[in-house]
Amino acid sequence: MKIIIDIGGCDNPQKMIAGAVNAANEFGKYTMVVVGDENFIRANIKEPLPKNLIIEHAPDVITNDDTPTRAIRQKPDSSLIRAFKTLTESDDAVGLVSGGSTGAVLTGATLLVGRIKGVLRPVLASLLPTAVDGKLVCVADCGANVDSKPEFLAQFGVMADMYVRALFGTENPRVALLSVGTEEHKGDERSKAAHALLKEQPINFVGNMEARDVLTGDYDVVVSDGFSGNVLIKSVEGTAKMVMGQLKKAMFSSVKSKLGALMMKKSLKGLKSKMDYHAYGGAAFLGVKKIVVKTHGSSNEVSTKASVANIIRLHEHHIIEDITAGITAEVSASAESKSE
């Protein structure tokens, strides 16, 4: 079985290559197909090529300056388009990870891979660490759909529920709707309508939640439109970066603080590791017919390997089949409700 790794268009292609090699060495029954400029890829593999790693030459790159739909048509030799072609044309290809242009990845996944029947809009599901050790929270949507109808949000909740079940083995995920207050009547008209629809879904919907509670560990899934979700994710990342920077500054502000930092070195190292988004892999694009993961443009060895591991876990827990069945049931229930 193949996992496609597109190294084009990211900030650190050499690090993604290293991550692909590490993944090939760890996950022996899967074949890593690294797509990009072959000469560059070979030049950045310092060890013998793993037997389960294949290089697919793609000399062109889709950049962030390219218009996604135009680039998909005009750059057939780009690494991303070649990667999608391999994903869709190979029966044994189970998933793709890319650190390239977000717009191009999501547009390509929608147009070239295709939506699962019944899915109104695919959703980008990102992961954040929480105050509870070892627990992550999924934010869906985090940027794919800036303008979302209530019906979209209801499906986001259903798909993200299945996602955390498959990825983490969570038996009864707590799903909440991002709003400006916890009361059911809070929020704009879209939020109120989405709240009503989410209550009807076969998920453990626990109501509204406020952004300040996203990292408490009280929730497994936070449903949002892509605009608010993206702002939430970037606000959390920016705050974490600022706090870690201020902490580092305080630790080296005096001799006493330096001694204290030395005594806390192990704990601080664990905190830094917990806050490192690379460890959790990229964001899954749920609702298309194959597993697609959009990882950070600054992806390194750790995040690339983590994204591959997530794809494998999702594949082995039949995420595509589960979402297909879940959406089919949701659409049928909605049709019955309207006919009554």
Coordinates of C-alpha atoms in Angstrom, one line a residue:
M1 CA 0.0 0.0 0.0
K2 CA 1.3 3.4 -0.9
I3 CA 1.4 6.8 0.9
I4 CA 2.1 9.8 -1.3
I5 CA 4.4 12.5 0.0
D6 CA 4.5 15.8 -2.0
I7 CA 7.6 17.8 -1.2
G8 CA 6.9 20.6 -3.6
G9 CA 6.0 24.1 -2.5
C10 CA 6.9 23.7 1.2
D11 CA 9.6 25.7 3.1
N12 CA 11.8 22.7 4.0
P13 CA 11.6 20.0 1.3
Q14 CA 14.8 18.4 2.5
K15 CA 13.3 17.9 6.0
M16 CA 10.1 16.4 4.5
I17 CA 12.4 14.0 2.5
A18 CA 14.1 13.0 5.8
G19 CA 10.7 12.5 7.3
A20 CA 9.6 10.2 4.4
V21 CA 12.8 8.1 4.9
N22 CA 12.1 7.8 8.6
A23 CA 8.5 6.8 7.8
A24 CA 9.6 4.2 5.3
N25 CA 12.0 2.7 7.9
E26 CA 9.3 2.5 10.6
F27 CA 6.3 1.5 8.5
G28 CA 7.7 -1.4 6.5
K29 CA 4.5 -2.7 5.0
Y30 CA 3.7 0.7 3.4
T31 CA 5.5 2.2 0.4
M32 CA 6.4 5.9 0.5
V33 CA 6.1 7.6 -2.8
V34 CA 8.1 10.8 -2.6
V35 CA 7.0 13.3 -5.4
G36 CA 9.3 16.1 -6.5
D37 CA 12.5 16.9 -8.4
E38 CA 14.3 13.5 -8.5
N39 CA 17.8 15.0 -8.5
F40 CA 17.0 17.1 -5.4
I41 CA 15.4 14.2 -3.6
R42 CA 18.3 11.8 -4.2
A43 CA 20.8 14.5 -3.2
N44 CA 19.1 14.8 0.1
I45 CA 19.0 11.1 1.0
K46 CA 22.3 10.4 2.6
E47 CA 21.7 6.7 3.3
P48 CA 20.8 3.9 1.0
L49 CA 17.3 4.3 -0.4
P50 CA 14.9 2.2 1.6
K51 CA 13.3 -0.6 -0.4
N52 CA 9.8 0.7 0.3
L53 CA 10.5 4.2 -0.9
I54 CA 9.9 5.3 -4.5
I55 CA 10.8 8.5 -6.1
E56 CA 8.4 10.0 -8.6
H57 CA 9.9 12.8 -10.7
A58 CA 7.9 16.0 -10.9
P59 CA 10.0 19.0 -12.0
D60 CA 7.4 21.8 -11.5
V61 CA 6.0 23.3 -8.4
I62 CA 2.7 25.1 -7.5
T63 CA 3.6 28.1 -5.3
N64 CA 1.5 30.2 -3.0
D65 CA 1.5 32.9 -5.6
D66 CA -0.3 30.6 -8.1
T67 CA -4.1 30.7 -8.5
P68 CA -5.1 27.1 -7.4
T69 CA -7.7 26.3 -10.1
R70 CA -5.5 27.8 -12.8
A71 CA -2.3 26.0 -11.5
I72 CA -4.1 22.7 -11.4
R73 CA -4.9 23.0 -15.1
Q74 CA -1.7 24.6 -16.3
K75 CA 0.9 22.7 -14.2
P76 CA 0.4 19.0 -14.9
D77 CA 4.0 18.3 -14.2
S78 CA 3.9 19.9 -10.7
S79 CA 4.6 17.7 -7.7
L80 CA 1.1 18.2 -6.3
I81 CA -0.7 17.3 -9.5
R82 CA 1.5 14.2 -10.0
A83 CA 0.9 13.3 -6.4
F84 CA -2.9 13.5 -6.8
K85 CA -2.7 11.5 -10.0
T86 CA -0.8 8.7 -8.3
L87 CA -3.3 8.8 -5.4
T88 CA -6.4 8.6 -7.6
E89 CA -5.0 6.1 -10.2
S90 CA -3.4 3.6 -7.9
D91 CA -5.9 1.3 -6.2
D92 CA -3.3 0.6 -3.4
A93 CA -2.7 4.3 -2.7
V94 CA -4.4 5.1 0.6
G95 CA -3.4 8.7 1.4
L96 CA -1.4 11.8 0.5
V97 CA 0.4 14.4 2.6
S98 CA 1.5 17.8 1.3
G99 CA 3.1 20.9 2.7
G100 CA 2.4 22.9 -0.4
S101 CA -0.1 25.7 -1.1
T102 CA -3.1 25.2 1.1
G103 CA -5.5 26.5 -1.6
A104 CA -4.0 24.2 -4.2
V105 CA -4.1 21.1 -1.9
L106 CA -7.7 21.6 -0.9
T107 CA -8.8 22.6 -4.5
G108 CA -7.0 19.6 -5.9
A109 CA -8.4 17.2 -3.4
T110 CA -11.9 18.4 -4.1
L111 CA -11.7 18.5 -7.9
L112 CA -9.3 15.6 -8.6
V113 CA -10.0 13.2 -5.7
G114 CA -13.6 14.1 -5.4
R115 CA -16.1 14.5 -2.6
I116 CA -17.8 11.5 -0.9
K117 CA -21.4 11.3 -2.1
G118 CA -23.6 13.4 0.1
V119 CA -20.8 15.6 1.5
L120 CA -21.8 19.3 1.1
R121 CA -18.3 20.6 1.7
P122 CA -15.2 18.8 2.8
V123 CA -13.7 20.2 6.1
L124 CA -10.2 20.8 7.2
A125 CA -9.7 19.3 10.7
S126 CA -6.7 20.6 12.7
L127 CA -5.4 19.4 16.1
L128 CA -4.4 21.4 19.2
P129 CA -2.8 20.3 22.5
T130 CA -4.9 20.7 25.6
A131 CA -4.3 21.1 29.3
V132 CA -5.0 17.3 29.7
D133 CA -1.8 15.4 29.1
G134 CA -1.9 13.3 25.9
K135 CA -5.3 14.7 24.8
L136 CA -5.8 16.8 21.6
V137 CA -8.8 18.7 20.5
C138 CA -9.9 18.8 16.8
V139 CA -11.1 22.1 15.3
A140 CA -13.2 21.6 12.2
D141 CA -13.3 23.8 10.1
C142 CA -9.9 25.6 10.4
G143 CA -9.9 27.3 7.0
A144 CA -11.3 25.4 4.1
N145 CA -14.8 27.0 4.1
V146 CA -14.8 30.7 5.1
D147 CA -18.6 31.0 4.5
S148 CA -20.5 28.0 5.8
K149 CA -24.2 27.3 6.0
P150 CA -25.7 25.6 9.1
E151 CA -26.0 22.4 7.1
F152 CA -22.3 22.4 6.4
L153 CA -21.5 22.8 10.1
A154 CA -23.7 19.9 11.0
Q155 CA -21.8 17.7 8.6
F156 CA -18.5 19.0 10.0
G157 CA -19.5 17.7 13.4
V158 CA -20.4 14.3 12.0
M159 CA -17.2 13.9 10.0
A160 CA -14.9 15.3 12.8
D161 CA -16.6 12.9 15.3
M162 CA -15.6 9.9 13.1
Y163 CA -12.1 11.4 12.7
V164 CA -11.3 11.5 16.4
R165 CA -12.8 8.1 16.9
A166 CA -10.5 6.6 14.2
L167 CA -7.4 8.6 15.1
F168 CA -7.5 8.4 18.9
G169 CA -10.0 5.6 19.7
T170 CA -12.3 8.0 21.5
E171 CA -15.5 6.1 22.2
N172 CA -17.9 9.0 22.7
P173 CA -16.3 12.3 21.5
R174 CA -17.7 15.5 23.1
V175 CA -18.6 17.8 20.2
A176 CA -19.2 21.5 20.8
L177 CA -20.0 24.5 18.6
L178 CA -17.8 27.5 18.8
S179 CA -19.8 30.5 19.8
V180 CA -19.8 33.7 21.8
G181 CA -21.4 32.1 24.9
T182 CA -22.4 28.7 26.2
E183 CA -26.1 29.4 26.3
E184 CA -28.1 27.8 23.5
H185 CA -29.6 31.2 22.4
K186 CA -26.2 32.9 22.0
G187 CA -24.6 33.5 18.6
D188 CA -25.7 34.8 15.2
E189 CA -28.5 33.3 13.2
R190 CA -26.2 30.8 11.5
S191 CA -24.8 29.6 14.8
K192 CA -28.3 29.1 16.3
A193 CA -29.5 27.2 13.2
A194 CA -26.3 25.0 13.3
H195 CA -26.9 24.4 17.0
A196 CA -30.3 23.0 16.2
L197 CA -29.0 20.8 13.4
L198 CA -26.1 19.5 15.5
K199 CA -28.6 18.4 18.3
E200 CA -30.3 16.1 15.7
Q201 CA -27.0 14.4 14.6
P202 CA -26.1 10.9 16.0
I203 CA -23.1 12.4 18.0
N204 CA -22.5 13.5 21.5
F205 CA -23.2 17.2 21.0
V206 CA -22.7 19.1 24.2
G207 CA -23.7 22.6 23.0
N208 CA -21.9 25.9 22.6
M209 CA -18.4 26.6 23.9
E210 CA -16.3 29.7 24.1
A211 CA -12.9 30.1 22.5
R212 CA -11.2 30.5 25.8
D213 CA -12.2 26.9 26.7
V214 CA -10.8 25.3 23.6
L215 CA -7.6 24.0 25.3
T216 CA -9.2 22.9 28.6
G217 CA -9.5 19.3 27.5
D218 CA -13.3 19.4 28.1
Y219 CA -14.0 18.9 24.4
D220 CA -12.9 16.5 21.7
V221 CA -14.3 18.3 18.7
V222 CA -14.9 22.0 18.2
V223 CA -17.2 22.8 15.2
S224 CA -16.7 26.2 13.5
D225 CA -16.9 27.9 10.1
G226 CA -13.6 28.1 8.4
F227 CA -13.1 31.9 9.1
S228 CA -13.6 31.7 12.9
G229 CA -11.8 28.4 13.1
N230 CA -8.7 29.7 11.3
V231 CA -8.6 32.8 13.5
L232 CA -8.9 30.5 16.6
I233 CA -6.1 28.2 15.5
K234 CA -3.7 31.1 14.6
S235 CA -4.6 33.0 17.8
V236 CA -3.7 29.9 19.9
E237 CA -0.5 29.3 18.0
G238 CA 0.5 33.0 18.3
T239 CA -0.3 33.1 22.0
A240 CA 1.7 29.9 22.6
K241 CA 4.7 31.3 20.7
M242 CA 4.6 34.6 22.7
V243 CA 4.3 32.8 26.0
M244 CA 7.2 30.5 25.3
G245 CA 9.3 33.5 24.1
Q246 CA 8.5 35.4 27.3
L247 CA 9.2 32.4 29.4
K248 CA 12.6 32.0 27.8
K249 CA 13.3 35.7 28.3
A250 CA 12.4 35.5 32.0
M251 CA 14.5 32.4 32.5
F252 CA 17.6 34.2 31.4
S253 CA 16.9 37.5 33.0
S254 CA 19.1 36.9 36.1
V255 CA 21.5 34.5 37.7
K256 CA 18.8 33.2 40.0
S257 CA 16.3 32.6 37.2
K258 CA 19.0 30.8 35.2
L259 CA 19.6 28.5 38.2
G260 CA 15.9 27.9 38.5
A261 CA 15.6 27.1 34.8
L262 CA 18.4 24.6 35.1
M263 CA 16.6 22.8 37.9
M264 CA 13.4 22.8 35.8
K265 CA 15.1 21.8 32.6
K266 CA 13.4 18.5 32.2
S267 CA 9.9 19.9 32.9
L268 CA 10.5 22.8 30.5
K269 CA 11.6 20.5 27.8
G270 CA 8.4 18.5 28.2
L271 CA 6.4 21.7 28.0
K272 CA 8.1 22.7 24.8
S273 CA 7.5 19.3 23.3
K274 CA 3.8 19.4 24.2
M275 CA 3.5 22.8 22.5
D276 CA 5.2 21.8 19.3
Y277 CA 2.6 21.4 16.6
H278 CA 5.0 19.4 14.5
A279 CA 4.4 16.4 16.8
Y280 CA 0.7 16.1 15.9
G281 CA 1.0 16.0 12.1
G282 CA -1.0 18.0 9.6
A283 CA -4.7 18.8 9.2
A284 CA -6.9 16.1 7.6
F285 CA -9.2 17.2 4.8
L286 CA -12.3 15.2 5.6
G287 CA -15.1 14.4 3.1
V288 CA -13.1 13.4 0.0
K289 CA -12.7 9.9 -1.3
K290 CA -9.1 9.3 -0.2
I291 CA -7.2 10.4 2.9
V292 CA -5.6 13.8 2.3
V293 CA -3.5 15.6 4.9
K294 CA -2.3 19.2 4.6
T295 CA 0.7 19.7 6.8
H296 CA 2.4 23.0 7.7
G297 CA 4.5 24.7 5.0
S298 CA 7.3 24.6 7.5
S299 CA 6.9 20.9 8.1
N300 CA 10.0 19.0 9.3
E301 CA 11.0 15.4 9.8
V302 CA 8.8 15.0 12.8
S303 CA 5.6 16.5 11.3
T304 CA 6.0 14.6 8.1
K305 CA 6.4 11.2 9.8
A306 CA 3.5 12.1 12.2
S307 CA 1.3 12.9 9.2
V308 CA 2.2 9.5 7.6
A309 CA 1.4 7.8 10.9
N310 CA -2.0 9.5 11.1
I311 CA -2.8 8.4 7.5
I312 CA -2.0 4.8 8.3
R313 CA -4.1 4.9 11.5
L314 CA -7.1 6.5 9.6
H315 CA -6.8 3.9 6.8
E316 CA -6.6 1.0 9.2
H317 CA -9.6 2.3 11.0
H318 CA -11.6 2.7 7.8
I319 CA -12.2 6.4 8.1
I320 CA -13.4 6.8 4.4
E321 CA -15.9 4.0 4.8
D322 CA -17.1 5.3 8.1
I323 CA -17.6 8.9 6.8
T324 CA -19.4 7.5 3.7
A325 CA -21.8 5.5 5.8
G326 CA -22.3 8.3 8.3
I327 CA -23.0 10.9 5.7
T328 CA -25.4 8.6 3.9
A329 CA -27.3 8.0 7.1
E330 CA -27.3 11.8 7.9
V331 CA -28.6 12.6 4.4
S332 CA -31.3 10.0 4.7
A333 CA -32.4 11.2 8.1
S334 CA -32.6 14.8 6.9
A335 CA -34.7 13.8 3.9
E336 CA -37.1 11.9 6.1
S337 CA -37.4 14.8 8.4
K338 CA -38.2 17.2 5.6
S339 CA -40.9 14.8 4.2
E340 CA -42.8 14.6 7.5

